[in-house]
XYZ file of C-alpha atoms in Angstrom:
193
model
C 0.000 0.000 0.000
C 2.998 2.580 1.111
C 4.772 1.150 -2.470
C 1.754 2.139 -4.358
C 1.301 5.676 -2.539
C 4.834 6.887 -3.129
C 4.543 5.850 -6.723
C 1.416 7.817 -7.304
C 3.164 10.436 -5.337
C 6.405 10.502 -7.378
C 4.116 10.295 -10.366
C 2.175 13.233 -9.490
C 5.236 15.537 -8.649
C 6.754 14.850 -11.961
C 3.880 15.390 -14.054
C 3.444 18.475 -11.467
C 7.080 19.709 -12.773
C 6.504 19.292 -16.048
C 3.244 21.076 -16.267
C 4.759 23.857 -14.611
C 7.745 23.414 -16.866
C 5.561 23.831 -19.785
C 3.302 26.538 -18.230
C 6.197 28.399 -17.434
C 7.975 27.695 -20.946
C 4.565 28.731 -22.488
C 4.525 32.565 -20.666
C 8.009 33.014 -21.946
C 6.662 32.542 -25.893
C 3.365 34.078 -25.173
C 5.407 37.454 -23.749
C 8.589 37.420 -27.003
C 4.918 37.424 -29.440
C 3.560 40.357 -27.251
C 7.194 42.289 -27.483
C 7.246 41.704 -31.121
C 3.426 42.557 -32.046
C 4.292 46.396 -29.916
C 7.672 46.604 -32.020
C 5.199 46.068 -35.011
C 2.556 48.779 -34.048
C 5.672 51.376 -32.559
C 6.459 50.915 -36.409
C 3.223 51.536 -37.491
C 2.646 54.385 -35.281
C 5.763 55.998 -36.684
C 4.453 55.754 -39.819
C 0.905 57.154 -38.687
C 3.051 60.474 -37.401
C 5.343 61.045 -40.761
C 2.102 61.178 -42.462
C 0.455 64.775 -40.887
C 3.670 66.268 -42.165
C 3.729 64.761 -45.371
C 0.142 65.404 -46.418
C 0.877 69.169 -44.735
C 3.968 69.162 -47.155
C 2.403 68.204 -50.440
C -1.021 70.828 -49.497
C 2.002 73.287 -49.784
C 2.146 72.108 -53.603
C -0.302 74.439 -56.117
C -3.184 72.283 -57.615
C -2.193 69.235 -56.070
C -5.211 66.841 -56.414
C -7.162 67.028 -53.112
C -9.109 63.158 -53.674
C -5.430 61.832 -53.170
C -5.103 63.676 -50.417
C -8.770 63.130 -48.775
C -7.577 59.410 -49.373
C -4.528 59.326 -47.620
C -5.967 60.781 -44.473
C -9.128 58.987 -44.549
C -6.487 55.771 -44.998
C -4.153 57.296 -41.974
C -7.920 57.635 -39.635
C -8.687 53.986 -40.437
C -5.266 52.706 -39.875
C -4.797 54.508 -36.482
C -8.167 53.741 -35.349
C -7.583 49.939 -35.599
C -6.077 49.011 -32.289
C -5.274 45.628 -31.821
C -4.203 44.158 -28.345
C -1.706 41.602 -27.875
C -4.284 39.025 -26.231
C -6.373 39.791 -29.560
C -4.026 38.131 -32.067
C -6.613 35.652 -33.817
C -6.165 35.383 -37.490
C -9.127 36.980 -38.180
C -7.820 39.867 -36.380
C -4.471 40.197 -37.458
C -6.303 40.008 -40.938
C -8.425 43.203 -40.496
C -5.498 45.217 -38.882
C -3.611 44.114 -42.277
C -6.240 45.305 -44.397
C -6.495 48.885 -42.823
C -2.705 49.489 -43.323
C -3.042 47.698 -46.793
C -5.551 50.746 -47.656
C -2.891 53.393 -45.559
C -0.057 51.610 -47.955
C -2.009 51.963 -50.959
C -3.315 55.476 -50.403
C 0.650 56.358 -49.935
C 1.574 54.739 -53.174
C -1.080 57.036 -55.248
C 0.348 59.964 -53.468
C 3.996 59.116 -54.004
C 3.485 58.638 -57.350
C 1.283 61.496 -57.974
C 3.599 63.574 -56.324
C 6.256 62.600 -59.172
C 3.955 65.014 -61.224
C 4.944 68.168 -59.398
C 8.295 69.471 -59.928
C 8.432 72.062 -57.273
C 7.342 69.013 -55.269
C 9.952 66.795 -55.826
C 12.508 69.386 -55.289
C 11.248 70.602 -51.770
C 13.782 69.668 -49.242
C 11.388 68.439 -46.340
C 8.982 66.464 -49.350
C 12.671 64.709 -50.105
C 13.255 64.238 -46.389
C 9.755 62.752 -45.146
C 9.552 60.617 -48.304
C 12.916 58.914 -47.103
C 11.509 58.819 -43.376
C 8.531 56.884 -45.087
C 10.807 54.614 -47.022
C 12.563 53.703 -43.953
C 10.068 53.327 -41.825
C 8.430 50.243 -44.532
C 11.639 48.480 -43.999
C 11.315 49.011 -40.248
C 7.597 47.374 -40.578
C 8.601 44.638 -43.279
C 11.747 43.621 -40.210
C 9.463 44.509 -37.205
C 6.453 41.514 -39.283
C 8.894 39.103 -39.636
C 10.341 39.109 -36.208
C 6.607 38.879 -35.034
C 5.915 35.929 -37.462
C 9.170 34.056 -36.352
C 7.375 34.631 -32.431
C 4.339 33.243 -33.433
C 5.953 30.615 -35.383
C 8.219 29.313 -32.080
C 5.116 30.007 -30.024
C 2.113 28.040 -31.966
C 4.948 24.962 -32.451
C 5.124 24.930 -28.715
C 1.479 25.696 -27.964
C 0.374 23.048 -31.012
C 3.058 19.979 -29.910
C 2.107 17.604 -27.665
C 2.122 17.296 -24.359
C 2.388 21.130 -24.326
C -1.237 21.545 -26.285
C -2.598 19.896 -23.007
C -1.193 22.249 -20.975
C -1.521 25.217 -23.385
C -5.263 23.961 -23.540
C -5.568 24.139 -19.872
C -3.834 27.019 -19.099
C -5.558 29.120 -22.103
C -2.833 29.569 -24.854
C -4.321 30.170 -28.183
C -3.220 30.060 -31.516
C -1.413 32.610 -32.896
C -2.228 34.268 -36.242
C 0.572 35.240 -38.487
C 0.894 38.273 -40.663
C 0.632 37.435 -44.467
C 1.137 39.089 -47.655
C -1.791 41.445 -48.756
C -3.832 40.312 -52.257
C -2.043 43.174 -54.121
C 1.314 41.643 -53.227
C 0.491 37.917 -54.699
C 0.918 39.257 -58.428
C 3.611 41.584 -59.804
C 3.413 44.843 -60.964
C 2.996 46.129 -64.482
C 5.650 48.483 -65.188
C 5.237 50.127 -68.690
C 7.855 52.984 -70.190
């Protein structure tokens, strides 16, 4: 009887260890996803504040078409306004926040490119200057996404393999989703001289 008791004892402890083991192991993922996802929106949000002075920059411009510009704020607004917690990062989520900077990304693009149309434009110091800010800042996003999907990536392995998805299903660790390419960047662009 005391043979059987310390067995189901020693049993008990180990399993004990290793769920605490995994829990533990778990956090540690679940926190590097949430440290990555707020070095993705910091990126964002730089983004979000280059814009004011940009749009401010190119009203400075004679004629300059004022839909673009209606666009590209409108774009900035819906951007900005989707805030997306760490605890919220469901594929479907991560999907919507995508789309609203896919529309702030496109809206950008049209004004870039009509902004190619306005000499004094292009030759204003500060358009030069925020247009480079800009430029840099995508990189910082496009490094900043795939830091966050190599998180996610480490974290759903651990939260998907067994015996950690018992524990992860326990302790409430969900799937992560991961950020993906937008529709306009499955085909390549047209260029035509």
């Amino acid at each position: 009887m005391s043979r059987t008791l310390i067995i189901v004892v020693v049993i008990a402890l180990i399993l004990g260890m290793y769920g605490c083991s995994s829990y533990n192991g778990l956090v540690q993922e679940d926190t590097n996803v949430q440290e990555k996802w707020s070095q993705v929106q910091t990126q964002y949000q730089r983004r979000a504040d280059l814009i004011p002075n940009l749009v401010r920059t190119v009203q400075g411009a004679a004629n300059f078409e004022k839909s673009t510009l209606t666009a590209v704020i409108q774009a900035r607004a819906n951007a900005t306004g989707m805030k997306l917690d760490a605890n919220q990062l469901t594929p479907e989520n991560i999907q919507k926040f995508q789309a609203a900077q896919d529309q702030l990304s496109g809206s950008l693009s049209r004004l870039l490119a009509v902004a190619e149309s306005y000499p004094n434009l292009k030759a204003n110091q500060n358009f030069s200057e925020l247009q480079s800010q800009l430029e840099g800042t995508e990189n910082r996003i496009a490094v900043s996404r795939n830091d966050f999907n190599g998180a996610v990536k480490v974290y759903n392995q651990s939260v998907r393999s067994f015996p950690n998805n018992i524990f992860a299903g326990i302790f409430g660790f969900p799937v992560k989703g991961f950020f993906e390419a937008s529709q306009a960047a499955q085909s390549a662009p047209t260029v035509q001289f």
